[in-house]
Tab-separated table of C-alpha atoms and ligand atoms in Angstrom:
chain	number	residue	atom	x	y	z
I	25	MET	CA	-5.940	-14.823	-30.946
I	26	SER	CA	-7.458	-15.303	-27.524
I	27	VAL	CA	-5.934	-13.664	-24.487
I	28	LEU	CA	-5.060	-17.003	-22.894
I	29	SER	CA	-3.474	-18.600	-25.933
I	30	ASP	CA	-1.469	-15.461	-26.584
I	31	TYR	CA	-0.320	-15.490	-22.954
I	32	ALA	CA	0.690	-19.150	-23.195
I	33	LYS	CA	2.590	-18.536	-26.419
I	34	ARG	CA	4.593	-15.679	-24.934
I	35	THR	CA	5.426	-17.216	-21.565
I	36	PRO	CA	6.513	-20.888	-21.842
I	37	GLY	CA	9.472	-20.220	-19.522
I	38	SER	CA	7.181	-18.886	-16.807
I	39	LYS	CA	4.926	-21.906	-17.208
I	40	GLU	CA	7.875	-24.235	-16.805
I	41	HIS	CA	9.133	-22.322	-13.784
I	42	PHE	CA	5.674	-22.461	-12.218
I	43	ALA	CA	5.659	-26.253	-12.516
I	44	ARG	CA	9.018	-26.422	-10.735
I	45	VAL	CA	8.426	-23.856	-8.003
I	46	GLY	CA	4.818	-24.872	-7.361
I	47	ALA	CA	6.063	-28.188	-6.026
I	48	MET	CA	7.790	-26.361	-3.158
I	49	ILE	CA	6.168	-22.986	-2.710
I	50	PRO	CA	2.379	-22.979	-2.314
I	51	ALA	CA	0.740	-21.298	-5.319
I	52	GLY	CA	4.183	-20.936	-6.855
I	53	ALA	CA	4.897	-17.597	-5.215
I	54	THR	CA	5.971	-16.371	-1.802
I	55	ARG	CA	3.696	-13.365	-2.043
I	56	SER	CA	0.057	-14.339	-2.576
I	57	LEU	CA	-0.468	-11.431	-4.963
I	58	ASN	CA	2.169	-12.861	-7.271
I	59	SER	CA	0.200	-15.936	-8.214
I	60	TRP	CA	-2.706	-15.956	-10.614
I	61	PRO	CA	-4.286	-18.352	-13.101
I	62	PRO	CA	-3.254	-19.987	-15.324
I	63	TYR	CA	0.273	-19.357	-13.927
I	64	PRO	CA	2.150	-16.187	-13.046
I	65	VAL	CA	4.824	-14.400	-15.030
I	66	TYR	CA	8.254	-14.690	-13.395
I	67	LEU	CA	10.633	-11.789	-13.761
I	68	ASP	CA	14.290	-11.793	-14.561
I	69	ARG	CA	15.316	-8.162	-14.055
I	70	GLY	CA	14.295	-4.522	-14.133
I	71	ALA	CA	15.837	-1.194	-15.140
I	72	GLY	CA	14.160	2.200	-15.065
I	73	GLY	CA	10.529	1.751	-16.075
I	74	THR	CA	11.029	-1.638	-17.726
I	75	VAL	CA	11.145	-5.219	-16.467
I	76	TRP	CA	11.958	-8.393	-18.387
I	77	ASP	CA	10.493	-11.812	-17.687
I	78	VAL	CA	12.264	-15.167	-17.811
I	79	ASP	CA	11.171	-15.558	-21.447
I	80	GLY	CA	12.839	-12.285	-22.389
I	81	ASN	CA	9.577	-10.336	-22.839
I	82	ALA	CA	9.892	-6.656	-21.904
I	83	TYR	CA	7.129	-4.874	-19.990
I	84	ARG	CA	6.497	-1.233	-19.181
I	85	ASP	CA	5.963	-1.556	-15.459
I	86	PHE	CA	3.191	0.657	-14.062
I	87	LEU	CA	3.216	-1.064	-10.684
I	88	ALA	CA	6.807	-0.470	-9.491
I	89	ASN	CA	6.595	-3.088	-6.763
I	90	TYR	CA	3.208	-1.892	-5.637
I	91	THR	CA	4.290	1.785	-5.517
I	92	ALA	CA	7.510	1.173	-3.544
I	93	LEU	CA	9.867	2.335	-6.319
I	94	PRO	CA	9.124	5.975	-7.119
I	95	LEU	CA	12.398	6.216	-9.086
I	96	GLY	CA	11.833	2.978	-10.990
I	97	TYR	CA	14.170	-0.026	-11.001
I	98	ALA	CA	17.900	0.173	-10.288
I	99	ASP	CA	18.092	3.936	-10.071
I	100	PRO	CA	21.836	4.643	-10.478
I	101	ASP	CA	22.056	6.831	-7.355
I	102	VAL	CA	20.191	4.324	-5.189
I	103	THR	CA	22.321	1.503	-6.555
I	104	ALA	CA	25.504	3.472	-5.832
I	105	ALA	CA	24.400	4.170	-2.251
I	106	ILE	CA	23.711	0.480	-1.670
I	107	ARG	CA	27.039	-0.444	-3.227
I	108	GLU	CA	28.813	2.029	-0.963
I	109	GLN	CA	27.416	0.267	2.091
I	110	LEU	CA	28.182	-3.277	1.035
I	111	PRO	CA	31.833	-3.399	2.133
I	112	HIS	CA	30.831	-2.123	5.579
I	113	GLY	CA	28.296	-4.836	6.343
I	114	THR	CA	24.647	-5.081	5.445
I	115	SER	CA	23.069	-5.305	8.900
I	116	HIS	CA	24.585	-4.863	12.336
I	117	SER	CA	23.946	-5.592	15.982
I	118	PHE	CA	23.966	-1.931	16.982
I	119	SER	CA	22.408	1.096	15.280
I	120	ARG	CA	24.254	2.838	12.473
I	121	ALA	CA	24.472	6.603	12.205
I	122	LEU	CA	22.577	6.281	8.916
I	123	GLU	CA	19.414	5.788	10.974
I	124	ALA	CA	19.528	9.403	12.100
I	125	GLU	CA	19.973	10.622	8.528
I	126	LEU	CA	16.829	8.923	7.286
I	127	ALA	CA	14.929	9.962	10.429
I	128	GLU	CA	15.897	13.602	9.828
I	129	LEU	CA	14.675	13.427	6.250
I	130	VAL	CA	11.336	11.878	7.182
I	131	VAL	CA	10.724	14.178	10.149
I	132	ALA	CA	11.598	17.237	8.069
I	133	ARG	CA	9.002	16.280	5.454
I	134	VAL	CA	6.045	15.245	7.567
I	135	PRO	CA	5.121	17.942	10.081
I	136	SER	CA	3.159	15.640	12.427
I	137	LEU	CA	6.249	13.499	13.092
I	138	GLU	CA	7.877	14.696	16.271
I	139	ARG	CA	9.482	11.288	16.743
I	140	VAL	CA	9.884	8.293	14.440
I	141	ARG	CA	10.959	4.652	14.679
I	142	PHE	CA	11.852	2.401	11.749
I	143	THR	CA	10.528	-1.121	11.267
I	144	GLY	CA	11.092	-3.955	8.832
I	145	SER	CA	7.867	-3.426	6.861
I	146	GLY	CA	4.666	-1.434	6.660
I	147	THR	CA	2.871	-4.325	8.325
I	148	GLU	CA	5.136	-4.049	11.364
I	149	ALA	CA	4.745	-0.273	11.417
I	150	VAL	CA	0.971	-0.612	11.735
I	151	MET	CA	1.304	-3.425	14.273
I	152	PHE	CA	3.575	-1.353	16.522
I	153	ALA	CA	1.534	1.837	16.064
I	154	LEU	CA	-1.679	0.114	17.135
I	155	ARG	CA	0.025	-1.470	20.146
I	156	LEU	CA	1.366	1.947	21.055
I	157	ALA	CA	-2.113	3.451	20.738
I	158	ARG	CA	-3.515	0.775	23.034
I	159	ALA	CA	-0.711	1.338	25.534
I	160	HIS	CA	-1.158	5.108	25.468
I	161	THR	CA	-4.931	5.129	25.873
I	162	GLY	CA	-5.321	1.987	27.956
I	163	ARG	CA	-8.205	1.012	25.664
I	164	PRO	CA	-8.536	-2.403	23.971
I	165	LEU	CA	-10.244	-1.777	20.597
I	166	VAL	CA	-9.116	-0.311	17.286
I	167	ALA	CA	-11.205	0.846	14.334
I	168	LYS	CA	-10.453	0.756	10.626
I	169	ALA	CA	-12.357	1.550	7.456
I	170	GLU	CA	-14.156	-1.028	5.365
I	171	GLY	CA	-11.872	-1.586	2.387
I	172	GLY	CA	-8.815	-0.365	4.287
I	173	TYR	CA	-5.597	-2.376	3.946
I	174	HIS	CA	-2.922	-2.071	6.597
I	175	GLY	CA	-0.720	-5.122	6.119
I	176	THR	CA	-1.254	-8.645	7.254
I	177	THR	CA	-1.584	-8.802	11.036
I	178	ASP	CA	-4.736	-10.160	12.683
I	179	ASP	CA	-5.706	-6.680	13.921
I	180	VAL	CA	-6.214	-5.308	10.435
I	181	MET	CA	-6.872	-8.303	8.183
I	182	ILE	CA	-10.492	-7.465	8.815
I	183	SER	CA	-12.997	-6.265	6.181
I	184	VAL	CA	-10.406	-5.471	3.547
I	185	ARG	CA	-12.530	-6.938	0.762
I	186	PRO	CA	-15.533	-8.360	2.626
I	187	PRO	CA	-18.018	-10.348	0.536
I	188	ALA	CA	-21.429	-8.738	0.151
I	189	ASP	CA	-23.290	-11.406	2.099
I	190	LEU	CA	-21.062	-11.001	5.174
I	191	ALA	CA	-20.309	-7.284	5.087
I	192	GLY	CA	-23.410	-6.160	6.949
I	193	ASP	CA	-25.256	-2.886	6.749
I	194	VAL	CA	-23.556	-0.167	4.738
I	195	ARG	CA	-23.740	2.285	7.667
I	196	SER	CA	-22.618	-0.174	10.342
I	197	PRO	CA	-20.359	-2.682	8.578
I	198	ALA	CA	-19.594	-6.042	10.155
I	199	SER	CA	-16.044	-6.974	11.159
I	200	VAL	CA	-15.273	-9.727	8.673
I	201	PRO	CA	-12.024	-11.691	8.984
I	202	GLU	CA	-10.331	-11.858	5.580
I	203	MET	CA	-9.437	-15.516	5.936
I	204	ARG	CA	-9.499	-18.503	8.202
I	205	GLY	CA	-6.979	-18.508	11.020
I	206	ILE	CA	-7.820	-15.080	12.373
I	207	PRO	CA	-9.186	-15.662	15.878
I	208	ALA	CA	-12.759	-14.531	16.496
I	209	SER	CA	-11.491	-12.775	19.630
I	210	ARG	CA	-9.188	-10.567	17.511
I	211	THR	CA	-11.940	-9.904	15.018
I	212	ARG	CA	-14.149	-8.569	17.813
I	213	GLU	CA	-11.388	-6.137	18.814
I	214	THR	CA	-11.428	-4.389	15.441
I	215	LEU	CA	-14.404	-2.210	14.579
I	216	VAL	CA	-15.179	-1.270	10.993
I	217	VAL	CA	-16.381	2.159	9.858
I	218	PRO	CA	-17.728	3.086	6.401
I	219	PHE	CA	-15.056	5.126	4.596
I	220	ASN	CA	-16.154	8.640	3.647
I	221	ASP	CA	-19.453	8.410	5.557
I	222	VAL	CA	-19.007	11.029	8.282
I	223	ALA	CA	-22.228	10.550	10.227
I	224	ALA	CA	-22.167	6.745	10.246
I	225	SER	CA	-18.480	6.634	11.224
I	226	GLN	CA	-19.047	9.147	14.016
I	227	GLU	CA	-21.915	7.079	15.337
I	228	ILE	CA	-19.723	3.978	15.555
I	229	LEU	CA	-16.828	5.839	17.178
I	230	ARG	CA	-19.151	7.437	19.728
I	231	ALA	CA	-20.834	4.131	20.588
I	232	HIS	CA	-17.488	2.541	21.510
I	233	ALA	CA	-15.457	5.586	22.539
I	234	ASP	CA	-14.528	4.524	26.039
I	235	ARG	CA	-13.001	1.282	24.736
I	236	LEU	CA	-11.517	2.572	21.477
I	237	ALA	CA	-7.780	3.291	21.301
I	238	ALA	CA	-7.326	4.293	17.669
I	239	LEU	CA	-8.911	4.853	14.301
I	240	VAL	CA	-6.515	3.903	11.517
I	241	LEU	CA	-7.260	5.292	8.056
I	242	GLU	CA	-5.604	5.399	4.672
I	243	PRO	CA	-6.072	8.897	3.235
I	244	VAL	CA	-6.673	7.091	-0.057
I	245	LEU	CA	-8.111	3.565	0.114
I	246	GLY	CA	-5.432	1.580	-1.707
I	247	VAL	CA	-6.349	-2.093	-1.933
I	248	GLY	CA	-9.939	-0.912	-1.486
I	249	GLY	CA	-9.895	0.620	-4.985
I	250	MET	CA	-7.711	3.765	-4.889
I	251	ILE	CA	-10.574	5.887	-3.609
I	252	PRO	CA	-9.498	9.194	-2.038
I	253	ALA	CA	-10.977	10.290	1.268
I	254	THR	CA	-12.943	13.499	1.107
I	255	ALA	CA	-11.331	16.368	2.988
I	256	GLU	CA	-14.576	16.631	4.918
I	257	TYR	CA	-14.256	13.017	6.087
I	258	LEU	CA	-10.686	13.290	7.350
I	259	THR	CA	-11.387	16.633	9.008
I	260	ALA	CA	-14.474	15.260	10.732
I	261	MET	CA	-12.649	12.116	11.884
I	262	ARG	CA	-9.894	14.328	13.315
I	263	ALA	CA	-12.406	16.368	15.281
I	264	THR	CA	-14.352	13.318	16.474
I	265	CYS	CA	-11.196	11.512	17.616
I	266	ASP	CA	-10.170	14.642	19.538
I	267	GLU	CA	-13.568	14.859	21.151
I	268	LEU	CA	-13.510	11.193	22.226
I	269	GLY	CA	-9.834	10.777	23.155
I	270	ILE	CA	-9.265	8.310	20.301
I	271	LEU	CA	-5.906	8.444	18.526
I	272	LEU	CA	-6.073	9.106	14.796
I	273	VAL	CA	-3.539	7.068	12.834
I	274	PHE	CA	-2.936	7.776	9.157
I	275	ASP	CA	-1.519	4.828	7.264
I	276	GLU	CA	0.613	6.589	4.661
I	277	VAL	CA	2.491	3.499	3.473
I	278	ILE	CA	1.238	4.286	-0.033
I	279	THR	CA	0.071	7.892	0.194
I	280	LEU	CA	3.306	9.436	1.440
I	281	ARG	CA	4.240	9.779	-2.238
I	282	LEU	CA	1.305	12.106	-2.959
I	283	ALA	CA	2.840	15.262	-1.485
I	284	TYR	CA	6.194	16.274	-0.008
I	285	GLY	CA	4.718	15.935	3.490
I	286	GLY	CA	2.435	13.028	2.578
I	287	ALA	CA	-1.314	13.050	2.055
I	288	GLN	CA	-1.780	14.610	5.498
I	289	GLN	CA	-0.073	17.716	4.160
I	290	ALA	CA	-2.230	17.739	1.035
I	291	TYR	CA	-5.396	17.370	3.124
I	292	GLY	CA	-4.234	19.676	5.907
I	293	VAL	CA	-5.233	17.142	8.566
I	294	THR	CA	-2.769	16.191	11.307
I	295	PRO	CA	-2.894	12.649	12.689
I	296	ASP	CA	-1.527	11.642	16.092
I	297	LEU	CA	0.479	8.808	14.578
I	298	THR	CA	1.536	8.007	11.013
I	299	THR	CA	2.683	4.738	9.508
I	300	MET	CA	4.951	4.674	6.475
I	301	GLY	CA	6.845	2.237	4.271
I	302	LYS	CA	7.569	1.619	0.593
I	303	ILE	CA	9.154	4.836	-0.769
I	304	ILE	CA	11.137	5.585	2.379
I	305	GLY	CA	13.172	2.425	1.744
I	306	GLY	CA	13.868	3.149	-1.910
I	307	GLY	CA	12.965	-0.402	-2.938
I	308	LEU	CA	14.382	-2.234	0.083
I	309	PRO	CA	12.411	-3.566	3.036
I	310	ILE	CA	11.328	-0.884	5.492
I	311	GLY	CA	8.511	0.634	7.488
I	312	ALA	CA	8.265	3.448	9.997
I	313	TYR	CA	5.834	4.887	12.478
I	314	GLY	CA	5.912	8.123	14.333
I	315	GLY	CA	4.019	11.104	15.575
I	316	ARG	CA	3.393	12.928	18.812
I	317	ALA	CA	6.377	12.976	21.169
I	318	ASP	CA	4.251	12.247	24.224
I	319	ILE	CA	2.880	9.059	22.653
I	320	MET	CA	6.180	7.939	21.139
I	321	GLY	CA	7.681	8.578	24.580
I	322	LEU	CA	6.302	5.204	25.642
I	323	LEU	CA	9.149	3.735	23.591
I	324	GLU	CA	11.726	5.769	25.521
I	325	PRO	CA	12.949	3.355	28.161
I	326	ARG	CA	16.521	2.677	27.276
I	327	GLY	CA	16.284	-1.070	27.309
I	328	GLY	CA	19.423	-2.914	28.165
I	329	THR	CA	18.412	-5.637	30.571
I	330	ASP	CA	14.931	-4.273	31.221
I	331	VAL	CA	13.538	-4.105	27.685
I	332	TYR	CA	11.154	-6.914	28.466
I	333	ASP	CA	9.029	-5.588	31.261
I	334	SER	CA	5.844	-7.536	31.700
I	335	ARG	CA	4.687	-5.806	34.866
I	336	SER	CA	1.220	-4.465	34.284
I	337	GLY	CA	1.595	-0.785	33.510
I	338	GLY	CA	5.368	-1.213	33.375
I	339	PRO	CA	7.397	1.403	31.585
I	340	ALA	CA	8.855	-0.329	28.560
I	341	LEU	CA	7.168	-0.740	25.189
I	342	TYR	CA	9.440	-3.102	23.352
I	343	GLN	CA	10.170	-2.992	19.654
I	344	GLY	CA	12.331	-5.569	17.939
I	345	GLY	CA	13.367	-6.690	14.486
I	346	THR	CA	16.710	-8.222	13.514
I	347	PHE	CA	16.842	-6.413	10.186
I	348	THR	CA	15.192	-3.196	11.305
I	349	GLY	CA	17.348	-0.225	10.406
I	350	ASN	CA	19.614	-2.312	8.194
I	351	ALA	CA	22.219	-0.304	6.333
I	352	LEU	CA	20.973	-1.049	2.832
I	353	SER	CA	17.368	0.013	3.417
I	354	LEU	CA	18.499	3.166	5.181
I	355	ALA	CA	20.987	4.094	2.453
I	356	ALA	CA	18.474	3.465	-0.333
I	357	GLY	CA	15.807	5.418	1.530
I	358	ILE	CA	18.074	8.406	2.134
I	359	VAL	CA	18.899	8.739	-1.551
I	360	THR	CA	15.325	8.133	-2.677
I	361	LEU	CA	13.788	10.728	-0.373
I	362	GLY	CA	16.577	13.141	-1.304
I	363	LYS	CA	15.587	12.837	-4.961
I	364	LEU	CA	11.843	13.068	-4.271
I	365	ASP	CA	11.689	16.794	-3.717
I	366	ALA	CA	8.461	18.777	-3.989
I	367	ALA	CA	8.960	19.581	-7.685
I	368	THR	CA	9.581	15.924	-8.522
I	369	ILE	CA	6.459	14.879	-6.634
I	370	ASP	CA	4.446	17.524	-8.494
I	371	ALA	CA	5.747	16.184	-11.782
I	372	LEU	CA	4.835	12.605	-10.783
I	373	ASN	CA	1.330	13.737	-9.885
I	374	ARG	CA	0.929	15.558	-13.211
I	375	THR	CA	1.989	12.429	-15.094
I	376	GLY	CA	-0.548	10.461	-13.060
I	377	ASP	CA	-3.267	12.999	-13.881
I	378	LEU	CA	-2.456	12.704	-17.579
I	379	LEU	CA	-2.490	8.904	-17.446
I	380	ARG	CA	-5.856	8.696	-15.687
I	381	ARG	CA	-7.340	11.195	-18.148
I	382	GLU	CA	-6.037	9.295	-21.168
I	383	LEU	CA	-7.169	5.920	-19.830
I	384	THR	CA	-10.627	7.239	-19.022
I	385	GLY	CA	-10.810	8.560	-22.579
I	386	VAL	CA	-9.951	5.155	-24.059
I	387	PHE	CA	-12.713	3.395	-22.117
I	388	ALA	CA	-15.214	6.096	-23.054
I	389	ALA	CA	-14.281	5.899	-26.738
I	390	ALA	CA	-14.623	2.110	-26.683
I	391	ALA	CA	-17.958	2.379	-24.804
I	392	VAL	CA	-16.675	-0.124	-22.239
I	393	ASP	CA	-17.944	0.062	-18.668
I	394	ALA	CA	-14.847	0.799	-16.606
I	395	VAL	CA	-13.723	3.427	-14.136
I	396	VAL	CA	-10.255	4.803	-13.503
I	397	THR	CA	-9.928	5.927	-9.902
I	398	GLY	CA	-6.968	7.430	-8.116
I	399	VAL	CA	-5.227	10.673	-7.379
I	400	GLY	CA	-1.785	12.107	-8.082
I	401	SER	CA	0.621	9.389	-9.159
I	402	LEU	CA	-1.788	6.554	-8.240
I	403	PHE	CA	-4.491	4.871	-10.295
I	404	ASN	CA	-6.787	1.860	-10.357
I	405	ILE	CA	-8.635	0.595	-13.415
I	406	HIS	CA	-11.902	-1.124	-12.507
I	407	VAL	CA	-13.432	-3.150	-15.341
I	408	GLY	CA	-17.208	-3.507	-15.109
I	409	PRO	CA	-18.550	-0.690	-12.936
I	410	ARG	CA	-19.950	2.593	-14.230
I	411	ARG	CA	-18.980	4.473	-11.101
I	412	VAL	CA	-16.623	3.863	-8.197
I	413	GLU	CA	-17.231	6.493	-5.564
I	414	VAL	CA	-17.528	4.464	-2.395
I	415	PHE	CA	-15.847	1.223	-1.438
I	416	ARG	CA	-18.862	-0.993	-2.078
I	417	ASP	CA	-18.997	0.212	-5.697
I	418	VAL	CA	-15.894	-1.935	-6.309
I	419	ARG	CA	-18.145	-4.982	-6.028
I	420	ALA	CA	-19.442	-4.212	-9.498
I	421	VAL	CA	-16.055	-5.218	-10.925
I	422	ASP	CA	-16.459	-8.071	-13.381
I	423	ALA	CA	-13.824	-10.408	-11.966
I	424	ALA	CA	-13.448	-12.534	-15.099
I	425	ARG	CA	-13.109	-9.517	-17.401
I	426	GLN	CA	-10.780	-7.758	-14.973
I	427	HIS	CA	-8.509	-10.803	-15.027
I	428	ALA	CA	-8.665	-11.102	-18.805
I	429	PHE	CA	-7.819	-7.389	-18.971
I	430	PHE	CA	-4.793	-7.924	-16.713
I	431	LEU	CA	-3.526	-10.852	-18.816
I	432	GLY	CA	-4.246	-8.935	-22.016
I	433	LEU	CA	-2.200	-5.973	-20.821
I	434	LEU	CA	0.673	-8.335	-20.026
I	435	ASN	CA	0.391	-9.698	-23.567
I	436	HIS	CA	0.752	-6.153	-24.838
I	437	GLY	CA	3.721	-5.433	-22.618
I	438	VAL	CA	2.171	-3.507	-19.721
I	439	ILE	CA	2.182	-4.397	-16.027
I	440	VAL	CA	-0.462	-3.295	-13.544
I	441	ALA	CA	-1.674	-5.200	-10.480
I	442	PRO	CA	-4.162	-7.996	-11.187
I	443	ARG	CA	-6.821	-5.772	-9.581
I	444	GLY	CA	-5.922	-2.931	-11.984
I	445	MET	CA	-3.960	-0.787	-9.569
I	446	GLY	CA	-0.755	1.007	-10.427
I	447	CYS	CA	1.351	4.138	-10.274
I	448	VAL	CA	3.768	6.218	-12.278
I	449	THR	CA	7.422	6.752	-11.450
I	450	THR	CA	10.034	9.336	-12.375
I	451	CYS	CA	10.878	7.008	-15.295
I	452	THR	CA	7.368	7.221	-16.778
I	453	THR	CA	7.474	9.221	-20.006
I	454	GLY	CA	4.823	10.549	-22.367
I	455	ASP	CA	5.775	7.672	-24.632
I	456	ASP	CA	4.958	5.228	-21.814
I	457	VAL	CA	1.561	6.844	-21.297
I	458	ALA	CA	0.827	6.560	-25.016
I	459	ALA	CA	2.007	2.933	-25.061
I	460	PHE	CA	-0.201	2.134	-22.070
I	461	THR	CA	-3.306	3.603	-23.680
I	462	ALA	CA	-2.511	1.784	-26.934
I	463	ALA	CA	-2.147	-1.475	-24.978
I	464	VAL	CA	-5.527	-0.859	-23.328
I	465	ARG	CA	-7.148	-0.341	-26.744
I	466	LEU	CA	-5.653	-3.572	-28.062
I	467	THR	CA	-6.590	-5.456	-24.907
I	468	LEU	CA	-10.194	-4.285	-25.051
I	469	HIS	CA	-10.278	-5.483	-28.657
I	470	ASP	CA	-8.869	-8.882	-27.619
I	471	ILE	CA	-11.343	-9.255	-24.779
I	472	THR	CA	-14.311	-8.244	-26.894
I	473	GLU	CA	-13.247	-10.571	-29.672
I	474	ALA	CA	-12.978	-13.427	-27.202
I	475	GLY	CA	-16.394	-12.567	-25.736
U	505	PLP	C1	-1.687	1.222	3.225
U	505	PLP	C2	-0.778	0.062	3.508
U	505	PLP	N1	-0.447	-0.206	4.776
U	505	PLP	C3	0.402	-1.202	5.089
U	505	PLP	C4	0.943	-2.002	4.111
U	505	PLP	C5	1.865	-3.111	4.474
U	505	PLP	O1	3.174	-2.812	4.110
U	505	PLP	P1	4.223	-3.980	3.857
U	505	PLP	O2	3.784	-4.703	2.626
U	505	PLP	O3	5.538	-3.285	3.719
U	505	PLP	O4	4.190	-4.861	5.063
U	505	PLP	C6	0.633	-1.751	2.768
U	505	PLP	C7	1.201	-2.579	1.695
U	505	PLP	O5	0.820	-2.540	0.561
U	505	PLP	C8	-0.263	-0.694	2.455
U	505	PLP	O6	-0.632	-0.446	1.191
């Protein structure tokens, strides 16, 4: 049976729902990622490592809301903590004491965080961190890596997945807006460096140093293909930023899960500012940014009537967000981080190592061109390439086969991102790993059969 007809047979309820919701919500989903051809699967519920769709199909979920749920769905302790808060109100006009509890946990884990502020999302964390960097340095530009994803603001929706004909020279990449609607003026304010190329990145930073406020980097390119930075690259970028007075920002929205103190601890490189999200909210909306006390001090003014201070060089750097620091996200985050101790993170990483090894073995045995990238509890399956070492290697992905692979895995009861990315959680068992590899074998058979 072909992948598509099998998909259609299993998911008539999703198809029907798509027809209804597509009339109101563009592409039938509020999150662009959640819509794909011929129509997306709509979920009903999740528990542990399993989710069920509206047709009653069960899936082993290796995506866990894009790595945000390290304990899987509806962890009993997280659920209890949320329930405990409910009678006391879900969000409030003034701060709750819970804020300090989560701040203490985060600061205790990540050594570079002398101060921290919470936000509503990872996107906001990056937005505020870059504004802070500009305010601190008085410089107008920021730099990011080609292939780097940092949320959806204009500053960073640049060269995330740039097409080959626009991306420019490999050693001096162009700044390519990801979509229409991003002003050309903003695009010019974001420089793009080639990830893991020390000399070329240094050259770009040096050429613009007097106007460059910050370099923001993911220690592992996430959306860009789950490609880890080399230790040499991060160390060199740290030294170059120091030399040039540029702030180094690590975006650890995904990578915080890789070590107790985040990827920066694993690499032994200390950024000036760090952005976080996902796991620190235990499955509820959150973000955070923090770092050096002298930089974060720009957020110190107490506010009250003078929080908006538009005098040039005025003291106040304003941060807002109606739902920032809401009780449910804080409570879920406190429990989640409490459970993610160093031993648990080690175990997650070992499960991830096993999974990547097993998956690589399946592709090799089937003589299918595919690469499994990633590190620790993170992975990305790329269908088509023979190697994925630098970001531009991801271009060799065979988009049609990658999509068929994604649908085929769904047919066999496994969820990864459409681009092949995923993670393991504390719910992932050896049985899950075996089921995943079996599903890959079956899917490769289906795809090959269908040509
Ligand atoms: C590295 C990175 N930064 C920032 C973000 C944005 O976070 P959020 O989706 O919470 O806005 C993401 C989301 O996937 C991310 O992976």
